[in-house]
Amino acid sequence: MPQNADTTSEEKPKSSRPKSQTGEASRQWITTPQPIRRLFDKFPLRTYPVNELPQRSPRTCDRNTLWILTTEKGAQLGVPSFNPGCLKWQVYLLFKGIDFVTIPSNNHASPTGALPFLLPASSSKNSGEAVLPVPSIRIERWLREKKTMGRPSDEVSEGRKQHAEATASAKLTSTYKESVDMRYEAYMSLLNCRIRNAYLYSLYLCPPNFASIVLPCYIKPSTSNTLARLALSHQLRAAAETELLKQSPIIDVEAIYRECHKAFEALSNLLGDDKYFFGEETPGLFDASVFAYTHVLLDENLDWKHTRITEGLEQNGNLVEHQKRIMEGWFGNNPQGRTGSHEGLK
Amino acid sequence: MADPLDSGDDIFNRLKRGVDPKLQDEKTRLANERELAQFEKAQRRLGELIQDNSTLPTTISSIRILNATNTRKGFLNRIFNPIISANQDRPFTLAEAIREVSIGADKLHKLDIFHEPISLFVDRPSQTDPSTTPTDVDIYLSVVEKSRFKFKTGTDIGNAEGSAYVDGLARNVFGGAESLNVNASFGTRTRSAYQASFETPILSNPDLRWEFGGLASSTQKPWSSHEEVLKGGWTKLKWATLGGGRHEFGYNGVWRQITGLAGNASPTVRGDAGDSVKSSLMHTWVKDRRDNPQLPTRGYLSKSTLELAGWGPLQGDVAFGKAEVEAQGAIPVPIPGFHGESGISLTTGLRAGLLHPLPLGAESKSKPSRINDRFQLGGPTDVRGFRLSGLGPRDGSDALGGDVYAAGSANLLFPIPRVGKDKPFRFQIFANGGRLLALKRSKVEGTDGEKARQALSTTMAELGNGLPSMAAGFGLVYAHPVARFELNFSLPLVLRKGEDGRKGLQFGIGINML
């Protein structure tokens, strides 16, 4: 608002007025003449302080928040998500030493329609400025931008500082390497197609698992109403089916499991006797992606009734070791006690 | 009336000139007057006749409804059987009989299945029929049934929303004045809405009705960056009391989804996204004594709404008690020295609401309210001079709504010169304001009940803290029979930081404006 307009009120069209200001003003009040504008600027006559927010409004805007599928209690304890898509980014952020809290949420909350997403801490103290959510596909870019901003120390919590320091040197080079490695792409597709297909089938289309895992984890927390639960169950099953039918005209159960078992074998061969994939000293995004599935399949708190896919995984001892290593390293022995269970589900 | 003829030559000139329009008008006027006088005389004679015979003992031997081919006999019997003399222990007087029959005819009107007017004939049965008594009369009611099916399609533009709709109404579905209403609309804001409802009078009583229905809709809520998808149903009983109050009591079950969030949706809206089922009992009471609902000059309206959700056996995902009251009054303002109605009127309105969380089902703790249960305030139909949902707590650009609100307005309406007070146009000056607050967090330690009471009392205290958020202005009002249109110029006077006042022109369309 041109405040100095009041001081030059004698003659309106003063030639000495800066051009840019008139331009800006005319954009705001397209047809309002100057004296009326000045009158408008006097209103409101009185402004009181801001209204208090409702009780349900989240108040952790000073920390990064990762919105994932988890339980209320799980979020407090920081336990791994029961959803591979969410767990992948949860553990990846831990690898990168980012300080964040998890918030239990559902897909409707996400800007992309699928969890997870990250809501960065509002860096500047002016709370009026909205912070845009970072969907999972842009988390890596966000990490890179954050790194180039170069203020790692105040964002990293004490508990995970040593991890961050350990990885700091290798971080830049490793992400770079990961993305150019041809093998990386090939193995990633193994994970995103074959293992995911078997996982989708086993979880959603295999009724015992649907009842023992999907119902308590995904559907019951959404609503307590039986009819709404039925509708949601139907939607989830239909979505899994269309997802599988996208890749082949029919759902061949035997082939799905066979390919999944082969994929686990291939991953096992790739890992070999190394600590982490691709011979790295520190885990990267690929380790996070593998862990996301292996943990969900091996988690004792999830009650897999139909275990064919898990049996295939357990034949590859090094993959199981890999899962244990990450679990102990990033969820097991930290000061907040990240051990916990999905107790709330049962 | 014949014009006097002066001379024979004149006649041709006159014929050539044609008929003087003034004379023609005069003629029709006189003819009308004569007819009216005759009609009045006939009416008076009839009135006198009835008056003279008002105490004449009368027994109604039969009532026949003519042309009600699609209406069930049993349904009509329930209305008229009680007044047939065979069911009365004493004979009527003529006046009583006519009154009883017109009460019955009035019920037929209210059922909304017959065209108005319903004609009434009284006949004496032939005295040669041995089964009749000398006091017997037969009553004939001649009705014309309204068409059983009505289809309407159209477009609507209003409240910054454009929409197209299809509306289907089936009247008198089973011959008992049951109606089935099916409605589908598609718009820019209400993306899609489907609704079907079935209503039937109970025991042929037009003042006691039962309704049930279902809906599925998807509505954009740009003021809080989301889209709400609803699927649900309701059933309710509606009745009218003798004092003119109308009651509704019913059950609602709705599955709500907050979805389709905008990219810049605030954390609060993101936190409330997802599914919730509301299962609630609701009661509304309305008493409308205004002379015109869109442009009242005298009278009052009072309304209350109570809703109880999720408590005890109701289940669902949300639990709260919600109460809302509304009062509106209008008085004509006389001008000193001016005789009769000046056309100037003052209307004042007051609304208030409270939402209080309750423990869900058998749980012991209550959960805070969600965005789709909280009240929204502000906009051209309630607190003018603010944007839609412009009052109350905000997170970023999102209006989050509040648990407690109070709003009031005063409008002074003047007839527009040259248009006159009888036309539905007015010039108005108004001032209105309100507060919308979220329940505060309790800071005391103690039991849940104590905490809740403390939170409520501090919130109530905050309601009176400082001036309410206010705006004032002037504008034009047009009262169409179905909705009121307003074009106002207004400026916000008092605001809370972050509240969205609107300076300048604002256009509003509403059915129930504050």
PDB file of C-alpha atoms in Angstrom, chain B residues 94-189:
ATOM      1  CA  LEU B  94     -75.582 -26.024   9.324  1.00  0.00           C
ATOM      2  CA  ALA B  95     -72.782 -23.661  10.299  1.00  0.00           C
ATOM      3  CA  GLU B  96     -70.917 -26.426  12.101  1.00  0.00           C
ATOM      4  CA  ALA B  97     -71.326 -28.794   9.197  1.00  0.00           C
ATOM      5  CA  ILE B  98     -69.904 -26.272   6.786  1.00  0.00           C
ATOM      6  CA  ARG B  99     -67.005 -25.534   9.123  1.00  0.00           C
ATOM      7  CA  GLU B 100     -66.159 -29.214   9.553  1.00  0.00           C
ATOM      8  CA  VAL B 101     -66.235 -29.805   5.831  1.00  0.00           C
ATOM      9  CA  SER B 102     -64.017 -26.840   5.131  1.00  0.00           C
ATOM     10  CA  ILE B 103     -61.511 -28.104   7.697  1.00  0.00           C
ATOM     11  CA  GLY B 104     -61.449 -31.317   5.699  1.00  0.00           C
ATOM     12  CA  ALA B 105     -61.042 -29.384   2.460  1.00  0.00           C
ATOM     13  CA  ASP B 106     -58.221 -27.445   4.038  1.00  0.00           C
ATOM     14  CA  LYS B 107     -56.442 -30.709   4.823  1.00  0.00           C
ATOM     15  CA  LEU B 108     -56.769 -31.678   1.175  1.00  0.00           C
ATOM     16  CA  HIS B 109     -55.117 -28.376   0.260  1.00  0.00           C
ATOM     17  CA  LYS B 110     -52.225 -28.993   2.584  1.00  0.00           C
ATOM     18  CA  LEU B 111     -51.576 -32.434   1.137  1.00  0.00           C
ATOM     19  CA  ASP B 112     -50.398 -30.681  -2.003  1.00  0.00           C
ATOM     20  CA  ILE B 113     -51.873 -33.179  -4.410  1.00  0.00           C
ATOM     21  CA  PHE B 114     -54.866 -31.142  -5.641  1.00  0.00           C
ATOM     22  CA  HIS B 115     -55.045 -27.899  -7.542  1.00  0.00           C
ATOM     23  CA  GLU B 116     -56.601 -24.933  -5.817  1.00  0.00           C
ATOM     24  CA  PRO B 117     -59.396 -24.066  -5.416  1.00  0.00           C
ATOM     25  CA  ILE B 118     -61.341 -27.091  -4.233  1.00  0.00           C
ATOM     26  CA  SER B 119     -65.036 -26.472  -4.947  1.00  0.00           C
ATOM     27  CA  LEU B 120     -67.647 -27.495  -2.436  1.00  0.00           C
ATOM     28  CA  PHE B 121     -71.262 -28.283  -3.250  1.00  0.00           C
ATOM     29  CA  VAL B 122     -74.088 -29.050  -0.871  1.00  0.00           C
ATOM     30  CA  ASP B 123     -77.053 -31.015  -2.084  1.00  0.00           C
ATOM     31  CA  ARG B 124     -80.202 -32.396  -0.502  1.00  0.00           C
ATOM     32  CA  PRO B 125     -80.903 -36.009  -1.301  1.00  0.00           C
ATOM     33  CA  SER B 126     -84.199 -36.747  -2.930  1.00  0.00           C
ATOM     34  CA  GLN B 127     -86.949 -36.900  -0.319  1.00  0.00           C
ATOM     35  CA  THR B 128     -88.468 -39.854  -2.107  1.00  0.00           C
ATOM     36  CA  ASP B 129     -85.551 -42.024  -0.985  1.00  0.00           C
ATOM     37  CA  PRO B 130     -86.855 -43.806   2.088  1.00  0.00           C
ATOM     38  CA  SER B 131     -83.401 -44.153   3.646  1.00  0.00           C
ATOM     39  CA  THR B 132     -82.947 -40.435   4.078  1.00  0.00           C
ATOM     40  CA  THR B 133     -84.045 -38.183   6.854  1.00  0.00           C
ATOM     41  CA  PRO B 134     -85.294 -34.631   6.259  1.00  0.00           C
ATOM     42  CA  THR B 135     -82.129 -33.113   7.749  1.00  0.00           C
ATOM     43  CA  ASP B 136     -79.763 -34.991   5.429  1.00  0.00           C
ATOM     44  CA  VAL B 137     -77.387 -33.215   3.075  1.00  0.00           C
ATOM     45  CA  ASP B 138     -74.861 -34.614   0.650  1.00  0.00           C
ATOM     46  CA  ILE B 139     -71.512 -32.879   0.281  1.00  0.00           C
ATOM     47  CA  TYR B 140     -69.584 -32.873  -2.976  1.00  0.00           C
ATOM     48  CA  LEU B 141     -65.986 -31.756  -3.159  1.00  0.00           C
ATOM     49  CA  SER B 142     -64.754 -31.330  -6.674  1.00  0.00           C
ATOM     50  CA  VAL B 143     -60.983 -31.548  -6.984  1.00  0.00           C
ATOM     51  CA  VAL B 144     -58.497 -31.542  -9.814  1.00  0.00           C
ATOM     52  CA  GLU B 145     -55.480 -33.706  -9.108  1.00  0.00           C
ATOM     53  CA  LYS B 146     -52.097 -32.188  -9.736  1.00  0.00           C
ATOM     54  CA  SER B 147     -50.003 -33.979 -12.314  1.00  0.00           C
ATOM     55  CA  ARG B 148     -48.396 -37.022 -10.762  1.00  0.00           C
ATOM     56  CA  PHE B 149     -44.988 -36.512 -12.266  1.00  0.00           C
ATOM     57  CA  LYS B 150     -43.016 -33.361 -12.567  1.00  0.00           C
ATOM     58  CA  PHE B 151     -39.670 -33.002 -14.227  1.00  0.00           C
ATOM     59  CA  LYS B 152     -37.547 -29.951 -14.130  1.00  0.00           C
ATOM     60  CA  THR B 153     -34.117 -29.233 -15.488  1.00  0.00           C
ATOM     61  CA  GLY B 154     -32.322 -25.952 -15.252  1.00  0.00           C
ATOM     62  CA  THR B 155     -29.278 -23.982 -14.384  1.00  0.00           C
ATOM     63  CA  ASP B 156     -28.559 -21.926 -11.317  1.00  0.00           C
ATOM     64  CA  ILE B 157     -26.046 -19.208 -10.725  1.00  0.00           C
ATOM     65  CA  GLY B 158     -25.502 -17.920  -7.257  1.00  0.00           C
ATOM     66  CA  ASN B 159     -23.057 -17.533  -4.379  1.00  0.00           C
ATOM     67  CA  ALA B 160     -20.172 -17.699  -6.824  1.00  0.00           C
ATOM     68  CA  GLU B 161     -21.372 -21.045  -8.048  1.00  0.00           C
ATOM     69  CA  GLY B 162     -22.890 -22.194 -11.308  1.00  0.00           C
ATOM     70  CA  SER B 163     -24.786 -25.430 -11.495  1.00  0.00           C
ATOM     71  CA  ALA B 164     -27.140 -27.481 -13.602  1.00  0.00           C
ATOM     72  CA  TYR B 165     -29.808 -29.682 -12.100  1.00  0.00           C
ATOM     73  CA  VAL B 166     -32.384 -32.322 -12.857  1.00  0.00           C
ATOM     74  CA  ASP B 167     -35.304 -32.532 -10.509  1.00  0.00           C
ATOM     75  CA  GLY B 168     -37.975 -35.191 -10.576  1.00  0.00           C
ATOM     76  CA  LEU B 169     -41.051 -35.292  -8.369  1.00  0.00           C
ATOM     77  CA  ALA B 170     -43.605 -38.058  -8.217  1.00  0.00           C
ATOM     78  CA  ARG B 171     -46.717 -36.998  -6.330  1.00  0.00           C
ATOM     79  CA  ASN B 172     -49.279 -39.220  -4.706  1.00  0.00           C
ATOM     80  CA  VAL B 173     -47.160 -42.289  -5.460  1.00  0.00           C
ATOM     81  CA  PHE B 174     -49.353 -44.853  -3.692  1.00  0.00           C
ATOM     82  CA  GLY B 175     -52.517 -42.768  -3.670  1.00  0.00           C
ATOM     83  CA  GLY B 176     -51.914 -41.505  -0.168  1.00  0.00           C
ATOM     84  CA  ALA B 177     -50.211 -38.168  -0.874  1.00  0.00           C
ATOM     85  CA  GLU B 178     -46.779 -39.810  -0.693  1.00  0.00           C
ATOM     86  CA  SER B 179     -44.138 -37.983  -2.657  1.00  0.00           C
ATOM     87  CA  LEU B 180     -40.850 -39.126  -4.081  1.00  0.00           C
ATOM     88  CA  ASN B 181     -38.316 -36.484  -4.909  1.00  0.00           C
ATOM     89  CA  VAL B 182     -35.190 -37.240  -6.897  1.00  0.00           C
ATOM     90  CA  ASN B 183     -32.611 -34.602  -7.512  1.00  0.00           C
ATOM     91  CA  ALA B 184     -29.267 -34.509  -9.260  1.00  0.00           C
ATOM     92  CA  SER B 185     -27.105 -31.466  -9.730  1.00  0.00           C
ATOM     93  CA  PHE B 186     -23.688 -30.748 -11.102  1.00  0.00           C
ATOM     94  CA  GLY B 187     -21.898 -27.524 -10.470  1.00  0.00           C
ATOM     95  CA  THR B 188     -18.645 -25.715 -10.206  1.00  0.00           C
ATOM     96  CA  ARG B 189     -18.515 -25.912  -6.436  1.00  0.00           C
TER      97      ARG B 189
END
